[in-house]
mmCIF file of C-alpha atoms and ligand atoms in Angstrom:
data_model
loop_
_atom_site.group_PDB
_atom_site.id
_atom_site.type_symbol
_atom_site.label_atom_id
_atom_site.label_comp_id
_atom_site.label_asym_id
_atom_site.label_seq_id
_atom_site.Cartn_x
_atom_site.Cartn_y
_atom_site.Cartn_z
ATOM 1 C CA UNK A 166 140.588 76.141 147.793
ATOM 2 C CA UNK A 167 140.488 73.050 145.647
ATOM 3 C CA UNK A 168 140.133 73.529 142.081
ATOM 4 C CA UNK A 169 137.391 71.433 141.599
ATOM 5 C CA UNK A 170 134.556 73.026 139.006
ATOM 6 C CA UNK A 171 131.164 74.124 141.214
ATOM 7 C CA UNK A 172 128.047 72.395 139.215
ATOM 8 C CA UNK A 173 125.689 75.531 138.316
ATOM 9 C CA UNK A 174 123.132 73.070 138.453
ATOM 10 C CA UNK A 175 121.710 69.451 139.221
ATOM 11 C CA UNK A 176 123.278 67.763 136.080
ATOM 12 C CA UNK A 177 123.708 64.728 137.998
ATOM 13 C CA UNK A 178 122.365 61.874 135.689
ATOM 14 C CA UNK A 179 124.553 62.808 132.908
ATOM 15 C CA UNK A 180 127.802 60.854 132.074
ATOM 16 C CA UNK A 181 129.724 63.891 131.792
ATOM 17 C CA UNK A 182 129.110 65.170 135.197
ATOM 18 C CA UNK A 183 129.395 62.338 137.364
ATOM 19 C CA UNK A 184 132.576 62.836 139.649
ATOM 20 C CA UNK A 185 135.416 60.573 139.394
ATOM 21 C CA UNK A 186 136.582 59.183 142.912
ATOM 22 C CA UNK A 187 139.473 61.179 142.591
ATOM 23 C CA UNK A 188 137.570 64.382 142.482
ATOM 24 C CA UNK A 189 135.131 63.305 145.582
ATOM 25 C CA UNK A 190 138.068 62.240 147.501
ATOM 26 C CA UNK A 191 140.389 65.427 147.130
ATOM 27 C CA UNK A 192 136.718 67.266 147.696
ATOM 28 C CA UNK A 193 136.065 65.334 150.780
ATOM 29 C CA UNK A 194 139.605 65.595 152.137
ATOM 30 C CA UNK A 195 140.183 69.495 151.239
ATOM 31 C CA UNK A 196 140.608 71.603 154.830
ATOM 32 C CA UNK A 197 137.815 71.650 156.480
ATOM 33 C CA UNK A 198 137.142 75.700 155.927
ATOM 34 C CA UNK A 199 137.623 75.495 152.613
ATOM 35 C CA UNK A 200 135.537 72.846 152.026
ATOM 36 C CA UNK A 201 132.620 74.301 154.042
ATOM 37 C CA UNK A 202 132.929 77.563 151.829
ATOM 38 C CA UNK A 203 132.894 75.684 148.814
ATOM 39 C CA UNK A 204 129.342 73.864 149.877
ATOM 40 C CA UNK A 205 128.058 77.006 151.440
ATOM 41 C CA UNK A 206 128.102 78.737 148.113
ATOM 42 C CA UNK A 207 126.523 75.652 146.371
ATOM 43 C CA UNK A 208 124.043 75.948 148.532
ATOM 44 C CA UNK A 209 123.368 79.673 148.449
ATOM 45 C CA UNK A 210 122.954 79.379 144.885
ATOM 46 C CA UNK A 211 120.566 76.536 144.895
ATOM 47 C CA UNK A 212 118.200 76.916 147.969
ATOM 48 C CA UNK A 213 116.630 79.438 149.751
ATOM 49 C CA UNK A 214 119.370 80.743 152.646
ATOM 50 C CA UNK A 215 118.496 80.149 156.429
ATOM 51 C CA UNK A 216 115.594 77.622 155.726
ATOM 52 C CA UNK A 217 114.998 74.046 157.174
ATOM 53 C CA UNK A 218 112.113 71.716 156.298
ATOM 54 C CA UNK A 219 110.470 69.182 158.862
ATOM 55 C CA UNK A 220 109.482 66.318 158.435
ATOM 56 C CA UNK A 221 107.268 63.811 160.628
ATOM 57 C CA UNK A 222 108.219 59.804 160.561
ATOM 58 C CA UNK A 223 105.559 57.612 160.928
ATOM 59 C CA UNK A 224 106.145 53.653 161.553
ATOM 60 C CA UNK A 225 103.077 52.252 160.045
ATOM 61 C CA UNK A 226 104.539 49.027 160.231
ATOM 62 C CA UNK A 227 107.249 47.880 163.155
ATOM 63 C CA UNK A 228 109.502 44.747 163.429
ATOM 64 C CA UNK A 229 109.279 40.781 162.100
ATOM 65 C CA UNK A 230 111.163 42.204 158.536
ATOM 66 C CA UNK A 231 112.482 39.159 156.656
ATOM 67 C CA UNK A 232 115.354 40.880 155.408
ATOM 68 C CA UNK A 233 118.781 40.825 157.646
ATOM 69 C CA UNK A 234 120.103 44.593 157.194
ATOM 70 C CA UNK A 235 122.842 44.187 160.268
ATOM 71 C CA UNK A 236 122.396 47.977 161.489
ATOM 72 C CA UNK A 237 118.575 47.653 161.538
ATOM 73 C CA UNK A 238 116.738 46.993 165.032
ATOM 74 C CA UNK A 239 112.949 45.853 162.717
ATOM 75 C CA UNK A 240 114.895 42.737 161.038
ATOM 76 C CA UNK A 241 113.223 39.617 162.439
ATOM 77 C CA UNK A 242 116.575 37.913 163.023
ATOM 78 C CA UNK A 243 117.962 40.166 165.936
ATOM 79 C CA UNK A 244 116.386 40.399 169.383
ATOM 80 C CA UNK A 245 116.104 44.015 169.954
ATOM 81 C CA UNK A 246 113.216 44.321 171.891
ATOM 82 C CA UNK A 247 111.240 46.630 169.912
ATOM 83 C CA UNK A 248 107.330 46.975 169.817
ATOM 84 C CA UNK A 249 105.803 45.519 166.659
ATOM 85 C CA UNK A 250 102.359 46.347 164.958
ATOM 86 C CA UNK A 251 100.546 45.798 161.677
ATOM 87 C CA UNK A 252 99.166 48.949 159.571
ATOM 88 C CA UNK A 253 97.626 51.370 161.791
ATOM 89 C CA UNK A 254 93.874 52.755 160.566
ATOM 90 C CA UNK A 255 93.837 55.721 158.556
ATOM 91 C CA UNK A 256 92.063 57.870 161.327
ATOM 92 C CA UNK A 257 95.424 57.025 163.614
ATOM 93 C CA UNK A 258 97.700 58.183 160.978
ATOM 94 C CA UNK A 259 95.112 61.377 160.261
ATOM 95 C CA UNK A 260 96.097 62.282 163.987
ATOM 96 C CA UNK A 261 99.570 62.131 163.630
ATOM 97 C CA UNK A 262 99.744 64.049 160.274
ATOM 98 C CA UNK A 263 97.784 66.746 162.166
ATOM 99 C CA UNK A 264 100.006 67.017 164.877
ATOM 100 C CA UNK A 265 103.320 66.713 162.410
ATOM 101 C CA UNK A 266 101.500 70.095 160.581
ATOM 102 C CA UNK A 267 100.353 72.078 163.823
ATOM 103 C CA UNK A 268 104.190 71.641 164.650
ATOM 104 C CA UNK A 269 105.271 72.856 161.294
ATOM 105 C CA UNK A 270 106.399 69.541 159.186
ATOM 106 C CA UNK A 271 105.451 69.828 155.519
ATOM 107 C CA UNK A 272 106.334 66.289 154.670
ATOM 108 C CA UNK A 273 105.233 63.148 156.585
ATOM 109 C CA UNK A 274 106.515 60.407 155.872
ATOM 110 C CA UNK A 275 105.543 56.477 156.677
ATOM 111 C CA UNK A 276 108.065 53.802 156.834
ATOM 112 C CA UNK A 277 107.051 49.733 156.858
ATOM 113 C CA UNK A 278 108.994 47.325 157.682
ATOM 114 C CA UNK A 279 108.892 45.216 154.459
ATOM 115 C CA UNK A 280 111.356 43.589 152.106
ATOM 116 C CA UNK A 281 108.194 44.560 149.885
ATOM 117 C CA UNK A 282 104.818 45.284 150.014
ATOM 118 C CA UNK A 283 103.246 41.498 151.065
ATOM 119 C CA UNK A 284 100.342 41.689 149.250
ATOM 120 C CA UNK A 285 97.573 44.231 147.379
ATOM 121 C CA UNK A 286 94.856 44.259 150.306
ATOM 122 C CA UNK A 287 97.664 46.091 152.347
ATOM 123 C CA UNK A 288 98.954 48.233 149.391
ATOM 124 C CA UNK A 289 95.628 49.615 148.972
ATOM 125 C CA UNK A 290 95.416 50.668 153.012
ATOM 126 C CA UNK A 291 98.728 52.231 152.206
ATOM 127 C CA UNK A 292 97.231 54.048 148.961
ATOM 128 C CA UNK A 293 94.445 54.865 151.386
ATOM 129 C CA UNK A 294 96.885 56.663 153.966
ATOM 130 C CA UNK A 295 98.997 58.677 151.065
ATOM 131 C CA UNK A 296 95.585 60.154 150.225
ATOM 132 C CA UNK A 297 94.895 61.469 153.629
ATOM 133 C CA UNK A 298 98.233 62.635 154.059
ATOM 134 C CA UNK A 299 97.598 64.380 150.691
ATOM 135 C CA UNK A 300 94.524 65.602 151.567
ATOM 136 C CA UNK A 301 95.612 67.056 154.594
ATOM 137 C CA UNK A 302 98.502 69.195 153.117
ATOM 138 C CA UNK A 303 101.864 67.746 153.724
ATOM 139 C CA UNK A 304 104.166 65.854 151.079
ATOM 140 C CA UNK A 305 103.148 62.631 151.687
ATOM 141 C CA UNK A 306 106.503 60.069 150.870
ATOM 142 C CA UNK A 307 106.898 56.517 151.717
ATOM 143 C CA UNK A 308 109.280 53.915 152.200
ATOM 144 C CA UNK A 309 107.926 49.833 152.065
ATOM 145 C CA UNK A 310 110.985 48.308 150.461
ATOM 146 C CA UNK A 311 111.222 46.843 146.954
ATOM 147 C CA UNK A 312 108.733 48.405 144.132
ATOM 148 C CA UNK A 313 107.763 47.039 140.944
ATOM 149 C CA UNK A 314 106.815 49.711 138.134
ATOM 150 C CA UNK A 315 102.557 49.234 138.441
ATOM 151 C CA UNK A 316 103.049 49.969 142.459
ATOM 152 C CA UNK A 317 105.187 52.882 141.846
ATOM 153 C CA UNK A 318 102.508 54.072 139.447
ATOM 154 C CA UNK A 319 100.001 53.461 141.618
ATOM 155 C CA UNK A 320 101.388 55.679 144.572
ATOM 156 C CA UNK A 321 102.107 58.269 141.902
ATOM 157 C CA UNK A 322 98.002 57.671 141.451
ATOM 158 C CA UNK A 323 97.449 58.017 144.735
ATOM 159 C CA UNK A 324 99.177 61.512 145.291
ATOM 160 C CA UNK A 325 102.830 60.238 146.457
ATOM 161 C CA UNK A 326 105.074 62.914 146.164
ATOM 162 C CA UNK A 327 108.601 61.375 147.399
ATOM 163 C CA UNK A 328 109.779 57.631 147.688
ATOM 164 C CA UNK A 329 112.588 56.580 150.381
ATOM 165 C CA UNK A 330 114.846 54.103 149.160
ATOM 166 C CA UNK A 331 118.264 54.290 150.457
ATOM 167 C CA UNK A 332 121.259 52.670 149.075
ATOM 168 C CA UNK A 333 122.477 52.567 152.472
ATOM 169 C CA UNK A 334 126.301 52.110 151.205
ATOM 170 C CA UNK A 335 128.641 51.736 148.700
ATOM 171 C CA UNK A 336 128.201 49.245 146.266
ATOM 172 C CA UNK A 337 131.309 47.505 146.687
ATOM 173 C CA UNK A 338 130.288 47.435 150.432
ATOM 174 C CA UNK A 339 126.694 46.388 149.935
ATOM 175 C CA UNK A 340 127.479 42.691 150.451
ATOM 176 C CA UNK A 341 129.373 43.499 153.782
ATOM 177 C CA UNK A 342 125.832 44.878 155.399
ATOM 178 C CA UNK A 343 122.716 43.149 153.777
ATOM 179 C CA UNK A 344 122.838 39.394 151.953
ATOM 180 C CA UNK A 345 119.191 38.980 151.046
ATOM 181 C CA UNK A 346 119.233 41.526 148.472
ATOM 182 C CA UNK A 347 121.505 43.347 146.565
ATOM 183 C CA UNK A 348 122.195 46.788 145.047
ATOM 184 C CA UNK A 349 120.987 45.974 141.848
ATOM 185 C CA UNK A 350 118.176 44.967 143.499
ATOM 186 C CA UNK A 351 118.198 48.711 145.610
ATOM 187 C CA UNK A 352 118.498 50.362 141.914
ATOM 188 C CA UNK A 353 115.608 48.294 140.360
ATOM 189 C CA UNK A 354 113.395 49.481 142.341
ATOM 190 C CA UNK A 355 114.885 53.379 142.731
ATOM 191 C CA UNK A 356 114.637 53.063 138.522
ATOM 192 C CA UNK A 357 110.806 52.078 138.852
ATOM 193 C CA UNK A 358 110.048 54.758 141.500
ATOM 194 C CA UNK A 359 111.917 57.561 138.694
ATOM 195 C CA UNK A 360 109.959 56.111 135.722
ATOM 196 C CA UNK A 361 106.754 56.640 137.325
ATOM 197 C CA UNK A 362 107.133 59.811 138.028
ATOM 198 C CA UNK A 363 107.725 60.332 141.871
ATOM 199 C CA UNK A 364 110.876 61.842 143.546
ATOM 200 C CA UNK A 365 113.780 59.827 144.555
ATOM 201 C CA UNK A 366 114.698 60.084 148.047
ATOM 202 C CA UNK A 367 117.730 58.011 148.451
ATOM 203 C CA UNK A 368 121.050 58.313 151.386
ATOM 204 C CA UNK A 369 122.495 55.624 153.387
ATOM 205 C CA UNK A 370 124.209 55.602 156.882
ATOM 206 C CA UNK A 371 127.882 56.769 157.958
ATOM 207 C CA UNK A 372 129.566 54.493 160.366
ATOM 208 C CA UNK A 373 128.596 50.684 159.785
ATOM 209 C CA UNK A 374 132.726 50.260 159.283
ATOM 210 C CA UNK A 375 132.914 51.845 155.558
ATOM 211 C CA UNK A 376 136.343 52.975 154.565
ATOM 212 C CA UNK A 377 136.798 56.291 153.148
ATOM 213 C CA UNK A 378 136.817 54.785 149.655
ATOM 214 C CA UNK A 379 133.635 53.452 150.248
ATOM 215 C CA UNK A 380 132.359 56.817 151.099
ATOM 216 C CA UNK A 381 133.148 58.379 148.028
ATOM 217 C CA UNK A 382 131.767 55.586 145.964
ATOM 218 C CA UNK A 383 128.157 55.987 147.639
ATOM 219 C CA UNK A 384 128.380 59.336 146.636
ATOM 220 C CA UNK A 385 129.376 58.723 143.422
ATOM 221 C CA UNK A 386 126.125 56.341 143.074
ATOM 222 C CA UNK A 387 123.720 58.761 144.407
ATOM 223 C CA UNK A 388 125.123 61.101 141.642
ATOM 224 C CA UNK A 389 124.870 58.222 139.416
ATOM 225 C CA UNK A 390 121.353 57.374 139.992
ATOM 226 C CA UNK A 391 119.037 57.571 136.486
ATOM 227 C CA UNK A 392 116.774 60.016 138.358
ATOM 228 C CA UNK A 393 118.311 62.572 140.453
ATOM 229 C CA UNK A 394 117.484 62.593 144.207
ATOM 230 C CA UNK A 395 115.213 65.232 145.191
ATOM 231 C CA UNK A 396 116.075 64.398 148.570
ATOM 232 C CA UNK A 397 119.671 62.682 150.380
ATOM 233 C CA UNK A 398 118.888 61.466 153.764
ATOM 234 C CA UNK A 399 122.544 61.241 155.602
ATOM 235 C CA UNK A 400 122.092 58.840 158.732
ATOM 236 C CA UNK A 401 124.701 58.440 161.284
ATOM 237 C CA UNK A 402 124.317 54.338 162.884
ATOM 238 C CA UNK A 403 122.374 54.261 165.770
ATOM 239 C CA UNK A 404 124.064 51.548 167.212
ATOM 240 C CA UNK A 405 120.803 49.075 168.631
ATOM 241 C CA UNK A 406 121.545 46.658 170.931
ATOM 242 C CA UNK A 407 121.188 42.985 169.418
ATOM 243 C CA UNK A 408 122.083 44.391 166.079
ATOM 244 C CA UNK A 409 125.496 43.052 164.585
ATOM 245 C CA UNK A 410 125.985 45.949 164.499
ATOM 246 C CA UNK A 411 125.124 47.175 168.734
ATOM 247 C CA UNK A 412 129.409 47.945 169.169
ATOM 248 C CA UNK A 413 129.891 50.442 166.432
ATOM 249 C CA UNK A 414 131.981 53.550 166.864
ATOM 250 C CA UNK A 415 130.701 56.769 166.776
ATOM 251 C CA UNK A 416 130.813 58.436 163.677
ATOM 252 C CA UNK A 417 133.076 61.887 163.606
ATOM 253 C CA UNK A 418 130.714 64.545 163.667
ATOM 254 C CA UNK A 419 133.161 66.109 161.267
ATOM 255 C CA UNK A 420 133.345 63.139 158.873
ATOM 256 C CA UNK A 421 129.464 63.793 158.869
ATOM 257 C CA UNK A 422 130.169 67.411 157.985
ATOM 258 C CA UNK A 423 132.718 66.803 155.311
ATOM 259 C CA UNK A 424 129.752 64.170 154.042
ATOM 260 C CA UNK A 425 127.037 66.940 153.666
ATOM 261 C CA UNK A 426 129.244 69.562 152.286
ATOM 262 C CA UNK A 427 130.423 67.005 149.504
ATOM 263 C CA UNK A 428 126.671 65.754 148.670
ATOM 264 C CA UNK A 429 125.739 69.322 148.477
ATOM 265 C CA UNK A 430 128.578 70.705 146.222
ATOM 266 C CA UNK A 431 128.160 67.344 143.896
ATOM 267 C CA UNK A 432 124.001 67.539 143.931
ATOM 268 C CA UNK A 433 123.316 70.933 144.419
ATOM 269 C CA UNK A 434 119.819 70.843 143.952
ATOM 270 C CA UNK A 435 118.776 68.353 146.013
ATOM 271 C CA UNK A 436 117.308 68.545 149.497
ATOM 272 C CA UNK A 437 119.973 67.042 152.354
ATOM 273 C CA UNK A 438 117.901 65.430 155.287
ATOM 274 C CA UNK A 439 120.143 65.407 158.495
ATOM 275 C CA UNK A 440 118.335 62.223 159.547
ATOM 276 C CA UNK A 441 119.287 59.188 162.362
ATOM 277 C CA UNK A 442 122.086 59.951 165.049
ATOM 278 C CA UNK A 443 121.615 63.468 165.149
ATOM 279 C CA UNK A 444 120.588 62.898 169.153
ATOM 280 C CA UNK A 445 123.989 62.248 169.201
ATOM 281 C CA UNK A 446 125.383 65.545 167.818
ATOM 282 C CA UNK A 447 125.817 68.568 169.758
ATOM 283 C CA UNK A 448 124.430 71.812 168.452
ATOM 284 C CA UNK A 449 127.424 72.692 166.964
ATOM 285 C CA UNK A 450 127.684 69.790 165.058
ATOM 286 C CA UNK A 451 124.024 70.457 163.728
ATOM 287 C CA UNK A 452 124.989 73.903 162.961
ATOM 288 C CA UNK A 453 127.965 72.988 160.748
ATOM 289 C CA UNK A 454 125.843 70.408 158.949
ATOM 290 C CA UNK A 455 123.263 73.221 158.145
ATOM 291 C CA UNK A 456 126.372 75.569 157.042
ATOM 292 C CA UNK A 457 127.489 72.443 154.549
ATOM 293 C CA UNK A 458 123.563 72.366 152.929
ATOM 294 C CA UNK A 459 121.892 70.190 155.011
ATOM 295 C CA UNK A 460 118.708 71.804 154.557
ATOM 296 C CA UNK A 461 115.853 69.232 156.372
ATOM 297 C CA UNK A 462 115.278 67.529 159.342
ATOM 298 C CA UNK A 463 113.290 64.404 160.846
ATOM 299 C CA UNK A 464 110.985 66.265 163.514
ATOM 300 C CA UNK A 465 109.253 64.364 166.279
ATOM 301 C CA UNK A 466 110.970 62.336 169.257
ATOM 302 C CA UNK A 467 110.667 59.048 167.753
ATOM 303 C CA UNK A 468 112.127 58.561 164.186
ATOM 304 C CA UNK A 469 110.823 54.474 163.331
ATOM 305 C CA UNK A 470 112.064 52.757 166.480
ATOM 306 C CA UNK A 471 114.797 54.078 168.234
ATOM 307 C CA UNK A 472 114.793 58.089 169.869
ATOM 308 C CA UNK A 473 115.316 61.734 168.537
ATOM 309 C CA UNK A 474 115.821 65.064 169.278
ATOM 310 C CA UNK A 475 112.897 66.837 171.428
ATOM 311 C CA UNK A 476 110.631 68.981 169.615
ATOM 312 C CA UNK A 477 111.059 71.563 172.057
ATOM 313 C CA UNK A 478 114.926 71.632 171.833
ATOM 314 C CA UNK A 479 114.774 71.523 167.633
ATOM 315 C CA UNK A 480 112.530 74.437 168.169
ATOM 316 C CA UNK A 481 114.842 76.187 170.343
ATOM 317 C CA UNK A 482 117.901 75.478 167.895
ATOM 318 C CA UNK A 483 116.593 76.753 165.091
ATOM 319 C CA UNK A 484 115.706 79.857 166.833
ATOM 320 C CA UNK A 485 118.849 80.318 168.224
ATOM 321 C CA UNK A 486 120.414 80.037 164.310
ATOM 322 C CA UNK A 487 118.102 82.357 163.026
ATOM 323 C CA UNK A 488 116.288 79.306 160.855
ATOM 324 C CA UNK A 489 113.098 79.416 160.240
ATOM 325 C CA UNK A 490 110.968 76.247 159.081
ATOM 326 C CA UNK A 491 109.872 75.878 155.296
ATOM 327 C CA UNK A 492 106.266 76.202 154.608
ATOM 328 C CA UNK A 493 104.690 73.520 152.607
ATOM 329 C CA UNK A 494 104.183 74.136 148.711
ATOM 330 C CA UNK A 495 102.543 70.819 148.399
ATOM 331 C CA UNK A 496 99.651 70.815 146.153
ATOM 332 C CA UNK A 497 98.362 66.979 145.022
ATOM 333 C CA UNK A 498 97.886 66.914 141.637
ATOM 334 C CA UNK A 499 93.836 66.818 140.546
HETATM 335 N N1 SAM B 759 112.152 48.519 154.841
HETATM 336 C C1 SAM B 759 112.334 49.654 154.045
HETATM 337 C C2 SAM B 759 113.726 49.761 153.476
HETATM 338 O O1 SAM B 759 114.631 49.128 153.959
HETATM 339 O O2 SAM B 759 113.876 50.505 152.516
HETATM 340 C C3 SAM B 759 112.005 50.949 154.759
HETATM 341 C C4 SAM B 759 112.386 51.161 156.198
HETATM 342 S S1 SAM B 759 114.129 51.194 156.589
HETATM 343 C C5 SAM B 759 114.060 51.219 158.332
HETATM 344 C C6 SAM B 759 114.637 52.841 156.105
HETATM 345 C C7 SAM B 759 116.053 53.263 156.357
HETATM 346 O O3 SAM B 759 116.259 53.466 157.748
HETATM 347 C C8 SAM B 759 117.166 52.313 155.975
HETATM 348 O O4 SAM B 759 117.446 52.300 154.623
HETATM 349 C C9 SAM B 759 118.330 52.895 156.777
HETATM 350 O O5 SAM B 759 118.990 53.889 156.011
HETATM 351 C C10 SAM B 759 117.647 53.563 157.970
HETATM 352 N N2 SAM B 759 118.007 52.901 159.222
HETATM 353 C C11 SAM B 759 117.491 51.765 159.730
HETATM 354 N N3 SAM B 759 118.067 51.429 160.898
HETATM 355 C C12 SAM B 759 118.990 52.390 161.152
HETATM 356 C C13 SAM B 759 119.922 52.616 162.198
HETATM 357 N N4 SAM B 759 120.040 51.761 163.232
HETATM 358 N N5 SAM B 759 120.717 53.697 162.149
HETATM 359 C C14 SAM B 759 120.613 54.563 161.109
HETATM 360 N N6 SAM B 759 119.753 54.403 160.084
HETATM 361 C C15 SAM B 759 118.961 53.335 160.096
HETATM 362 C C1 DTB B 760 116.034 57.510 156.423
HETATM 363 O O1 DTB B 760 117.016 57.546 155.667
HETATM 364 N N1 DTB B 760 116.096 57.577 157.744
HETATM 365 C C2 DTB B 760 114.776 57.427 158.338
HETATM 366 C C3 DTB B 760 113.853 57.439 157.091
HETATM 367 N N2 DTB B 760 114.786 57.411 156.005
HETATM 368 C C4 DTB B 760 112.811 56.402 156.944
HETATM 369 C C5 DTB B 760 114.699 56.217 159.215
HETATM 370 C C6 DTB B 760 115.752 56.197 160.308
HETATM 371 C C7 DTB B 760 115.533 54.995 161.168
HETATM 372 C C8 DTB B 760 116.501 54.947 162.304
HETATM 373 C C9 DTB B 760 116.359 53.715 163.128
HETATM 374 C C10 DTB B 760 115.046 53.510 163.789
HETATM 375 O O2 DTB B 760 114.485 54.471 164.396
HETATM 376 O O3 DTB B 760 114.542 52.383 163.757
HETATM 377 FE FE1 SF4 B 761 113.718 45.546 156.834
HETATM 378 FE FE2 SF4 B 761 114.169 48.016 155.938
HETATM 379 FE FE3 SF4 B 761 115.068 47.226 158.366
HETATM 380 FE FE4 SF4 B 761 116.211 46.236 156.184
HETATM 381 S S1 SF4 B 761 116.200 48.412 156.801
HETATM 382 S S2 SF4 B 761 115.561 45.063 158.003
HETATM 383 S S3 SF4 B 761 114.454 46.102 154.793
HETATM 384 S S4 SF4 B 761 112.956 47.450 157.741
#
């Protein structure tokens, strides 16, 4: 095995325990059984064994998004296709959050398609819908784009548990995928969302062309990041027609694995979300993922726009591995 130190614990914000790239890269590139030991024992020591969360997308807001992220099918400068809507009422949402909890998702989670919240009339419907989704049980987490500190604060308010903001890549990469913002820009608002008090939920996508240098440095920024992600979401590209992006090649299910297992061994507390693409891995693939510490899963056939896994098939997976589904501890602050 490599002799690289196991973190006891999620140290992750401080200097002295941010890996080098060296370190990531001979962790990455390790063989393949050694490396999966290595993460399975991080993630023995840090999460409960043989136990998946769920957790229900909800697009409360679809398509005509300014920005021009070339893997994403909502930007308003590539013809995908895809149905578009304005914020749904509460009492739609309050259906789907119901449904998400009768099939056993503790978190829900609602995604808009925003560079940033346009304007307080529809931040306040969205306050409105993290208070039902509060009320009603699950961790409610959102993801509208760029936050200032006050709006941050005011989800917190509101009963917000978890944030999504991805940084999608690595820095030095950024540029390559998305020109109307930048990563400082990603940061800003991921140091806002930390300040105020909510959880930082924050991956990026494998296969948009990133080198194997690249790799390592996203990881390295996730470890880097002021406050320590509660939650990684690893994406594979789902390739979307009229996307720059519509020829990619598949990812490696094993790069994918060797991904998981090095985010888990480098931030061993945090929660690993096996998120887009996984239509696109068999069940073995899944199955080494969840050996590496991918502990969570998006739930539902639709993730924002394009399709996942069938409920009935996820069910039948996780039964087959002996996995059962983590209960919800989420209790909204009085
Ligand atoms: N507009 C907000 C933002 O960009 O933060 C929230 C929604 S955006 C769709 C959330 C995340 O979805 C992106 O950061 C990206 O990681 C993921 N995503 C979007 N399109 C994808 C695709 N085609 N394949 C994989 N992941 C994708
Ligand atoms: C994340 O990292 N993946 C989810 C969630 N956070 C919001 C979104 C995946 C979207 C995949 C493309 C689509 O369905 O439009
Ligand atoms: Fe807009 Fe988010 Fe899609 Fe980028 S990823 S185009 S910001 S919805």
């Amino acid at each position: 095995m490599a002799a690289t130190a196991l973190p006891q614990s999620n140290k992750a914000s401080t200097p002295s325990s941010i890996p080098n790239l060296e370190t990531l890269s001979s962790t990455y590139s390790q063989p393949l059984l050694d490396l999966l030991y290595q993460a399975h024992q991080v993630h023995r020591a840090h999460h409960p064994n043989n136990e998946i969360q769920l957790c229900t997308l909800s697009n409360i807001k679809s398509g005509n998004c300014p920005e021009d992220c070339a893997y994403c099918p909502q930007s308003v400068r590539y013809q995908t296709g895809i149905d578009t809507w304005e914020l749904p009422s509460v009492d739609e949402v309050r259906t789907q959050v119901q449904e998400a909890k009768a099939h056993g998702s503790s978190r829900f989670c609602m995604g808009a398609a925003w560079r940033m919240p346009p304007h307080q009339q529809a931040f306040d419907q969205v306050l409105d819908l993290v208070k039902m989704v509060a009320s009603e049980g699950l961790e409610p987490c959102v993801t509208l784009g760029m936050l200032t500190y006050d709006q941050a604060c005011q989800l917190k308010e509101a009963g917000l548990l978890a944030y999504n903001h991805n940084i999608d890549t690595a820095p030095s990469f950024y540029g390559d995928i998305i020109t109307t913002r930048t990563i400082d820009d990603r940061l800003e608002t991921l140091a806002n969302v930390g300040k105020a008090g909510l959880q930082v939920c924050c991956g990026g996508i494998l296969g948009m062309g990133e080198s194997l240098e690249h790799r390592m440095e996203f990881i390295q920024t996730l470890c880097q990041l002021e406050t320590p992600p509660e939650s990684v979401p690893i994406n594979c590209l789902v390739p979307v027609e009229g996307t720059p992006m519509e020829n990619a090649p598949p990812v490696d299910p094993l790069d994918l694995v060797r991904t998981v297992a090095t985010v888990r061994i480098f931030l061993p507390t945090a929660k690993i979300r096996l998120s887009a693409g996984r239509l696109s891995l068999s069940e073995e693939a899944q199955t080494l993922c969840f050996f590496a510490g991918a502990n969570a899963i998006f739930s539902g056939e639709k993730l924002l726009t394009t399709a996942n896994n069938e409920m009935s098939k996820d069910d039948r997976l996780l039964q087959k591995l002996g996995l059962s589904v983590q209960s919800s501890s989420y209790a909204p602050a009085e």
